[in-house]
């Protein structure tokens, strides 16, 4: 496959959240608002791109038997870096995301790409793959965040959309609303992808 | 005593790990198709989470803090959990082949269960002492098991009902989880 298609497949066709159903914990937990979804998505993408790059560069030196622990150490190193950077430059976002920043380590999207793709592919392809999957993940989280914020508070990115007269569905800002919103969005994506034959 | 009760009750019902803290969603969605397997998974997770709480607490306060290495917490904890899971798998295989038969396949999956790393980090953030940490870890895992078993029970019944075409699979499971989460929200008033 060409580099371009490695990049573009992650955005819709192999979208991590809606198609592969991976990385659900952060998806549900931090998407009370669009900006938190975007922040988490960008942080995860940064780790994914860096770990794909590093693992692809080292793929010929890592012995097959201890590859999984090696991948986890590489990923954990980048997560620690992102954790510290967020803490230093965006403390408000860091506080909002809470324990889900260190938990990027166990996001199955990242280990999944490392095992299934970066450990077997050349550097440029792995970078494109990481960027595409990361972008798709960030897009899904922002979308879910926007839907929940719109229904739960009438705003998107803190901009009031529905006007002062809108009586918000408070439930979409709380944990049950996360499950309901994602379930409904998944059904919608299923419907659209059948209609436009994306399978 | 009251405080310990509050930790146990809080971890199982009020801030249920799956339904309110969103930790361990992947196994919750993946392994909740049959009651029997979800019980097995729950037992394996309970064992590992209790043990992981104990080991990571000791590491944090006797190795990382005295040497001012707190920034290595994420790396150290995930490595410890991964090796702990391997170790537990080895021990169970040698000690009890029957238990291994029922738990064995779930053990490798536990490393990437974010509830385990989550509970280890939460123990530190909430400032629990060693006993509280182990109690919290075990209770959180019992809460995880409870949510998993209830979910499996519902999904077994779901096999026989009509589900609209586009909602089939994960979508309907999410909506069921949402309703379960609403039900567990009722416990909030009790504390």
Short mmCIF file of C-alpha atoms in Angstrom, two decimals:
data_model
loop_
_atom_site.label_atom_id
_atom_site.label_comp_id
_atom_site.label_asym_id
_atom_site.label_seq_id
_atom_site.Cartn_x
_atom_site.Cartn_y
_atom_site.Cartn_z
CA UNK A 1 0.00 0.00 0.00
CA UNK A 2 1.14 3.52 -0.65
CA UNK A 3 2.03 5.97 2.09
CA UNK A 4 -1.05 8.08 1.36
CA UNK A 5 -3.45 5.17 1.80
CA UNK A 6 -1.67 4.09 5.02
CA UNK A 7 -2.46 7.57 6.28
CA UNK A 8 -6.02 7.88 5.07
CA UNK A 9 -7.28 4.43 6.14
CA UNK A 10 -7.10 5.34 9.84
CA UNK A 11 -9.43 8.28 9.56
CA UNK A 12 -12.65 6.56 8.49
CA UNK A 13 -12.19 3.03 7.16
CA UNK A 14 -10.21 1.75 10.15
CA UNK A 15 -11.30 4.38 12.63
CA UNK A 16 -10.05 3.23 16.04
CA UNK A 17 -13.19 4.05 18.02
CA UNK A 18 -16.06 3.47 15.62
CA UNK A 19 -14.72 0.67 13.43
CA UNK A 20 -12.12 -1.21 15.48
CA UNK A 21 -13.76 -0.42 18.87
CA UNK A 22 -10.43 0.18 20.63
CA UNK A 23 -9.39 2.70 23.26
CA UNK A 24 -12.85 3.01 24.76
CA UNK A 25 -11.83 3.96 28.32
CA UNK A 26 -10.45 7.44 27.50
CA UNK A 27 -13.10 7.85 24.80
CA UNK A 28 -15.89 7.57 27.35
CA UNK A 29 -14.17 9.15 30.31
CA UNK A 30 -12.85 12.49 29.11
CA UNK A 31 -15.40 13.53 26.50
CA UNK A 32 -17.65 15.64 28.69
CA UNK A 33 -16.63 18.60 26.51
CA UNK A 34 -15.29 18.90 22.97
CA UNK A 35 -12.06 20.58 24.11
CA UNK A 36 -11.20 17.73 26.54
CA UNK A 37 -11.88 15.19 23.78
CA UNK A 38 -9.58 17.10 21.43
CA UNK A 39 -6.88 17.43 24.11
CA UNK A 40 -6.94 13.72 24.88
CA UNK A 41 -7.00 12.86 21.18
CA UNK A 42 -3.97 15.04 20.43
CA UNK A 43 -2.03 13.70 23.45
CA UNK A 44 -2.74 10.10 22.42
CA UNK A 45 -1.84 10.83 18.78
CA UNK A 46 1.47 12.37 19.84
CA UNK A 47 2.36 9.22 21.79
CA UNK A 48 1.17 7.00 18.93
CA UNK A 49 3.24 8.80 16.28
CA UNK A 50 6.39 8.84 18.45
CA UNK A 51 6.05 5.20 19.50
CA UNK A 52 5.34 4.06 15.91
CA UNK A 53 8.45 5.95 14.77
CA UNK A 54 10.68 4.57 17.54
CA UNK A 55 9.44 0.99 17.22
CA UNK A 56 9.76 1.03 13.45
CA UNK A 57 13.34 2.33 13.73
CA UNK A 58 14.23 -0.39 16.24
CA UNK A 59 12.21 -3.21 14.70
CA UNK A 60 15.30 -5.13 13.57
CA UNK A 61 17.01 -4.95 16.97
CA UNK A 62 14.16 -5.98 19.26
CA UNK A 63 14.17 -9.78 19.82
CA UNK A 64 10.79 -11.30 19.00
CA UNK A 65 10.40 -12.98 22.40
CA UNK A 66 10.57 -9.82 24.47
CA UNK A 67 8.95 -7.50 21.95
CA UNK A 68 5.78 -6.78 23.96
CA UNK A 69 7.62 -5.62 27.14
CA UNK A 70 9.97 -3.59 24.93
CA UNK A 71 7.03 -1.89 23.20
CA UNK A 72 5.46 -1.13 26.58
CA UNK A 73 8.66 0.53 27.84
CA UNK A 74 8.95 2.64 24.68
CA UNK A 75 5.29 3.68 24.92
CA UNK A 76 5.53 4.39 28.67
CA UNK A 77 8.55 6.64 28.06
CA UNK A 78 6.65 8.80 25.57
CA UNK A 79 3.59 8.85 27.85
CA UNK A 80 5.73 10.14 30.71
CA UNK A 81 7.08 12.87 28.44
CA UNK A 82 3.58 13.92 27.32
CA UNK A 83 2.41 13.80 30.94
CA UNK A 84 5.18 16.18 32.03
CA UNK A 85 4.71 18.53 29.05
CA UNK A 86 0.96 18.78 29.65
CA UNK A 87 1.55 19.37 33.35
CA UNK A 88 4.01 22.17 32.58
CA UNK A 89 2.26 23.98 29.74
CA UNK A 90 -1.46 23.14 30.06
CA UNK A 91 -2.07 22.47 33.77
CA UNK A 92 -5.85 23.02 33.50
CA UNK A 93 -6.26 20.39 30.78
CA UNK A 94 -3.87 18.06 32.65
CA UNK A 95 -6.03 18.31 35.77
CA UNK A 96 -9.19 17.62 33.75
CA UNK A 97 -7.79 14.50 32.05
CA UNK A 98 -6.54 13.23 35.43
CA UNK A 99 -5.37 9.62 35.59
CA UNK A 100 -6.23 9.09 31.93
CA UNK A 101 -2.95 10.76 30.93
CA UNK A 102 -0.73 8.05 32.51
CA UNK A 103 -3.31 5.49 31.35
CA UNK A 104 -2.45 6.27 27.70
CA UNK A 105 0.15 3.51 28.27
CA UNK A 106 -2.56 0.84 28.33
CA UNK A 107 -4.56 2.33 25.44
CA UNK A 108 -4.91 -0.71 23.21
CA UNK A 109 -4.84 1.44 20.05
CA UNK A 110 -1.15 2.23 20.62
CA UNK A 111 0.05 -1.27 21.52
CA UNK A 112 -2.17 -2.60 18.76
CA UNK A 113 -0.51 -0.43 16.09
CA UNK A 114 2.94 -1.24 17.47
CA UNK A 115 2.33 -4.99 17.28
CA UNK A 116 0.28 -5.11 14.10
CA UNK A 117 2.00 -2.45 12.04
CA UNK A 118 5.07 -0.54 13.25
CA UNK A 119 7.05 -3.66 14.19
CA UNK A 120 6.85 -4.91 10.59
CA UNK A 121 6.82 -1.79 8.44
CA UNK A 122 9.31 0.81 7.21
CA UNK A 123 9.65 4.13 9.01
CA UNK A 124 7.71 6.37 6.59
CA UNK A 125 4.76 3.96 6.43
CA UNK A 126 4.67 3.65 10.23
CA UNK A 127 4.67 7.41 10.61
CA UNK A 128 1.81 7.76 8.13
CA UNK A 129 -0.11 4.97 9.88
CA UNK A 130 0.39 6.58 13.31
CA UNK A 131 -0.68 9.99 12.02
CA UNK A 132 -3.79 8.61 10.32
CA UNK A 133 -4.97 6.41 13.19
CA UNK A 134 -4.15 9.21 15.66
CA UNK A 135 -6.08 11.76 13.65
CA UNK A 136 -9.07 9.41 13.39
CA UNK A 137 -8.95 8.81 17.15
CA UNK A 138 -8.72 12.55 17.92
CA UNK A 139 -11.56 13.23 15.49
CA UNK A 140 -13.80 10.60 17.13
CA UNK A 141 -13.14 11.95 20.63
CA UNK A 142 -13.80 15.52 19.54
CA UNK A 143 -17.01 14.46 17.80
CA UNK A 144 -18.28 12.58 20.86
CA UNK A 145 -17.23 15.49 23.09
CA UNK A 146 -19.04 17.97 20.85
CA UNK A 147 -22.24 15.89 20.84
CA UNK A 148 -22.20 15.47 24.62
CA UNK A 149 -21.38 19.13 25.21
CA UNK A 150 -24.12 20.27 22.82
CA UNK A 151 -26.82 18.09 24.41
CA UNK A 152 -25.55 18.43 27.97
CA UNK A 153 -24.85 22.15 28.07
CA UNK A 154 -25.98 23.64 24.75
CA UNK A 155 -22.43 24.65 23.80
CA UNK A 156 -19.57 23.42 21.56
CA UNK A 157 -16.01 24.45 22.47
CA UNK A 158 -17.65 26.69 25.10
CA UNK A 159 -19.48 28.65 22.37
CA UNK A 160 -23.21 28.79 23.02
CA UNK A 161 -25.04 27.20 20.09
CA UNK A 162 -28.54 26.44 21.24
CA UNK A 163 -29.31 29.72 22.98
CA UNK A 164 -30.28 30.54 26.54
CA UNK A 165 -33.78 29.06 26.26
CA UNK A 166 -32.38 25.51 25.76
CA UNK A 167 -32.95 23.28 28.74
CA UNK A 168 -29.86 21.00 28.77
CA UNK A 169 -29.99 17.20 29.11
CA UNK A 170 -27.72 17.07 32.17
CA UNK A 171 -27.35 13.31 31.80
CA UNK A 172 -25.05 13.70 28.79
CA UNK A 173 -22.48 15.42 30.96
CA UNK A 174 -22.48 12.50 33.43
CA UNK A 175 -21.15 8.92 33.08
CA UNK A 176 -24.40 7.27 31.83
CA UNK A 177 -24.58 9.87 29.07
CA UNK A 178 -21.16 8.84 27.80
CA UNK A 179 -22.38 5.28 27.14
CA UNK A 180 -25.67 6.44 25.64
CA UNK A 181 -24.07 9.03 23.36
CA UNK A 182 -21.39 6.62 22.10
CA UNK A 183 -23.98 3.86 21.56
CA UNK A 184 -26.20 6.17 19.52
CA UNK A 185 -23.26 7.58 17.54
CA UNK A 186 -22.07 4.04 16.75
CA UNK A 187 -25.52 3.14 15.42
CA UNK A 188 -25.45 6.29 13.30
CA UNK A 189 -21.99 5.46 11.94
CA UNK A 190 -23.17 1.90 11.16
CA UNK A 191 -26.12 3.29 9.28
CA UNK A 192 -24.09 5.83 7.31
CA UNK A 193 -21.36 3.34 6.42
CA UNK A 194 -23.97 0.86 5.13
CA UNK A 195 -25.64 3.60 3.13
CA UNK A 196 -22.42 4.85 1.54
CA UNK A 197 -20.89 1.34 1.26
CA UNK A 198 -17.74 2.00 3.27
CA UNK A 199 -17.39 -1.64 4.36
CA UNK B 1 -13.88 0.53 60.53
CA UNK B 2 -16.38 3.02 59.11
CA UNK B 3 -13.75 4.36 56.75
CA UNK B 4 -12.91 0.90 55.40
CA UNK B 5 -16.63 0.26 54.84
CA UNK B 6 -16.89 3.55 52.97
CA UNK B 7 -13.98 2.57 50.72
CA UNK B 8 -15.48 -0.85 49.97
CA UNK B 9 -19.00 0.41 49.35
CA UNK B 10 -17.76 3.38 47.36
CA UNK B 11 -15.53 1.30 45.10
CA UNK B 12 -18.19 -1.34 44.38
CA UNK B 13 -21.36 0.70 44.01
CA UNK B 14 -20.95 4.47 44.01
CA UNK B 15 -17.83 4.93 41.91
CA UNK B 16 -18.04 1.58 40.16
CA UNK B 17 -14.83 1.18 38.17
CA UNK B 18 -16.54 0.31 34.92
CA UNK B 19 -19.79 2.23 35.06
CA UNK B 20 -18.66 5.46 36.64
CA UNK B 21 -14.86 5.71 36.37
CA UNK B 22 -14.63 4.11 32.89
CA UNK B 23 -11.75 1.80 33.75
CA UNK B 24 -11.64 -1.66 32.20
CA UNK B 25 -14.13 -0.97 29.40
CA UNK B 26 -12.34 -3.19 26.86
CA UNK B 27 -12.79 -6.47 28.82
CA UNK B 28 -16.23 -5.21 29.88
CA UNK B 29 -17.28 -5.10 26.23
CA UNK B 30 -15.17 -8.03 25.04
CA UNK B 31 -15.65 -10.73 27.69
CA UNK B 32 -19.23 -10.05 28.76
CA UNK B 33 -21.02 -12.41 26.39
CA UNK B 34 -21.38 -15.34 28.85
CA UNK B 35 -21.89 -15.30 32.62
CA UNK B 36 -19.41 -18.14 33.17
CA UNK B 37 -16.47 -16.57 31.33
CA UNK B 38 -17.13 -13.16 32.86
CA UNK B 39 -17.00 -14.73 36.34
CA UNK B 40 -13.65 -16.32 35.45
CA UNK B 41 -12.30 -13.03 34.14
CA UNK B 42 -13.57 -11.25 37.25
CA UNK B 43 -11.80 -13.71 39.57
CA UNK B 44 -8.52 -13.35 37.70
CA UNK B 45 -8.77 -9.54 37.74
CA UNK B 46 -9.64 -9.49 41.46
CA UNK B 47 -6.57 -11.55 42.28
CA UNK B 48 -4.23 -9.45 40.15
CA UNK B 49 -5.65 -6.10 41.30
CA UNK B 50 -5.31 -6.94 44.99
CA UNK B 51 -1.75 -8.14 44.47
CA UNK B 52 -0.86 -5.18 42.20
CA UNK B 53 -2.17 -2.69 44.78
CA UNK B 54 0.06 -4.28 47.41
CA UNK B 55 3.23 -4.41 45.30
CA UNK B 56 2.93 -0.99 43.66
CA UNK B 57 2.20 0.70 47.02
CA UNK B 58 5.38 -0.77 48.51
CA UNK B 59 7.38 0.27 45.45
CA UNK B 60 6.05 3.83 45.51
CA UNK B 61 6.79 4.49 49.19
CA UNK B 62 9.95 2.41 49.67
CA UNK B 63 11.70 2.82 46.30
CA UNK B 64 10.38 5.74 44.24
CA UNK B 65 9.71 8.36 46.93
CA UNK B 66 12.99 7.93 48.91
CA UNK B 67 14.98 8.21 45.67
CA UNK B 68 12.86 11.07 44.27
CA UNK B 69 11.95 9.03 41.23
CA UNK B 70 8.20 9.71 41.24
CA UNK B 71 8.32 10.73 37.58
CA UNK B 72 9.14 7.10 36.70
CA UNK B 73 5.88 5.91 38.27
CA UNK B 74 4.04 5.11 35.02
CA UNK B 75 6.95 3.12 33.56
CA UNK B 76 7.71 1.24 36.78
CA UNK B 77 4.07 0.41 37.54
CA UNK B 78 3.25 -0.94 34.09
CA UNK B 79 6.39 -3.08 34.07
CA UNK B 80 5.60 -4.43 37.52
CA UNK B 81 2.03 -5.23 36.53
CA UNK B 82 3.14 -6.95 33.32
CA UNK B 83 5.67 -9.13 35.13
CA UNK B 84 3.24 -9.79 37.98
CA UNK B 85 0.68 -11.11 35.51
CA UNK B 86 3.31 -13.40 33.95
CA UNK B 87 4.38 -14.60 37.39
CA UNK B 88 0.81 -15.28 38.51
CA UNK B 89 0.22 -17.22 35.30
CA UNK B 90 3.30 -19.40 35.96
CA UNK B 91 2.36 -20.03 39.59
CA UNK B 92 -1.24 -20.95 38.82
CA UNK B 93 -0.16 -23.26 36.01
CA UNK B 94 2.16 -25.17 38.36
CA UNK B 95 0.00 -25.05 41.49
CA UNK B 96 -3.48 -25.71 40.20
CA UNK B 97 -4.03 -26.91 36.64
CA UNK B 98 -7.82 -26.84 37.10
CA UNK B 99 -7.75 -23.18 38.13
CA UNK B 100 -5.41 -22.51 35.22
CA UNK B 101 -7.90 -24.12 32.89
CA UNK B 102 -10.59 -21.67 33.96
CA UNK B 103 -8.49 -18.51 34.45
CA UNK B 104 -5.54 -19.13 32.15
CA UNK B 105 -6.80 -17.57 28.96
CA UNK B 106 -7.78 -14.36 30.74
CA UNK B 107 -4.46 -13.69 32.40
CA UNK B 108 -2.50 -12.28 29.43
CA UNK B 109 -5.38 -9.90 28.73
CA UNK B 110 -5.11 -8.35 32.17
CA UNK B 111 -1.87 -6.46 31.48
CA UNK B 112 -3.67 -4.10 29.15
CA UNK B 113 -6.71 -3.82 31.41
CA UNK B 114 -6.51 -0.19 32.43
CA UNK B 115 -8.34 -0.92 35.69
CA UNK B 116 -5.16 -2.51 37.08
CA UNK B 117 -2.82 0.37 36.31
CA UNK B 118 -5.68 2.75 37.17
CA UNK B 119 -6.13 1.34 40.66
CA UNK B 120 -2.37 1.48 41.31
CA UNK B 121 -2.22 5.17 40.36
CA UNK B 122 -5.47 6.01 42.20
CA UNK B 123 -4.12 4.42 45.39
CA UNK B 124 -1.24 6.90 45.31
CA UNK B 125 -3.36 9.89 44.30
CA UNK B 126 -5.94 9.26 47.01
CA UNK B 127 -3.18 8.91 49.61
CA UNK B 128 -4.29 5.51 50.94
CA UNK B 129 -2.14 3.53 53.39
CA UNK B 130 -1.09 -0.02 52.54
CA UNK B 131 -4.13 -1.73 54.08
CA UNK B 132 -6.58 0.75 52.51
CA UNK B 133 -4.85 0.37 49.15
CA UNK B 134 -5.24 -3.42 49.13
CA UNK B 135 -8.87 -3.15 50.30
CA UNK B 136 -9.60 -0.52 47.64
CA UNK B 137 -7.94 -2.61 44.92
CA UNK B 138 -9.87 -5.74 45.83
CA UNK B 139 -13.19 -3.92 46.24
CA UNK B 140 -12.74 -2.12 42.93
CA UNK B 141 -12.16 -5.49 41.25
CA UNK B 142 -15.29 -6.92 42.91
CA UNK B 143 -17.19 -3.94 41.49
CA UNK B 144 -15.70 -4.70 38.08
CA UNK B 145 -16.79 -8.35 38.38
CA UNK B 146 -20.29 -7.34 39.45
CA UNK B 147 -20.73 -5.02 36.45
CA UNK B 148 -19.29 -7.68 34.12
CA UNK B 149 -21.60 -10.45 35.40
CA UNK B 150 -24.73 -8.27 35.26
CA UNK B 151 -23.81 -7.22 31.73
CA UNK B 152 -23.22 -10.85 30.69
CA UNK B 153 -26.60 -11.84 32.11
CA UNK B 154 -28.32 -9.15 30.08
CA UNK B 155 -26.41 -10.00 26.92
CA UNK B 156 -27.30 -13.69 27.21
CA UNK B 157 -30.97 -12.68 27.19
CA UNK B 158 -30.33 -10.23 24.37
CA UNK B 159 -29.58 -13.16 22.06
CA UNK B 160 -33.30 -13.92 21.87
CA UNK B 161 -34.74 -10.45 21.30
CA UNK B 162 -35.08 -8.29 18.24
CA UNK B 163 -32.42 -5.59 17.96
CA UNK B 164 -32.70 -2.94 15.22
CA UNK B 165 -30.19 -3.63 12.44
CA UNK B 166 -27.85 -0.68 12.98
CA UNK B 167 -27.79 -1.12 16.77
CA UNK B 168 -26.51 -4.70 16.68
CA UNK B 169 -23.17 -5.48 18.37
CA UNK B 170 -21.30 -2.88 20.38
CA UNK B 171 -23.87 -0.14 19.88
CA UNK B 172 -26.67 -1.84 21.84
CA UNK B 173 -24.16 -2.99 24.46
CA UNK B 174 -23.15 0.64 25.01
CA UNK B 175 -26.76 1.71 25.49
CA UNK B 176 -27.35 -1.14 27.96
CA UNK B 177 -24.22 -0.05 29.83
CA UNK B 178 -25.62 3.48 29.91
CA UNK B 179 -28.86 2.28 31.50
CA UNK B 180 -26.87 0.14 34.00
CA UNK B 181 -24.77 3.19 34.81
CA UNK B 182 -27.95 5.21 35.44
CA UNK B 183 -29.14 2.46 37.79
CA UNK B 184 -25.86 2.48 39.70
CA UNK B 185 -26.19 6.28 39.90
CA UNK B 186 -29.01 5.62 42.36
CA UNK B 187 -26.45 4.53 44.96
CA UNK B 188 -24.98 8.04 45.01
CA UNK B 189 -27.63 9.21 47.45
CA UNK B 190 -26.64 6.58 50.01
CA UNK B 191 -23.37 8.12 51.14
#
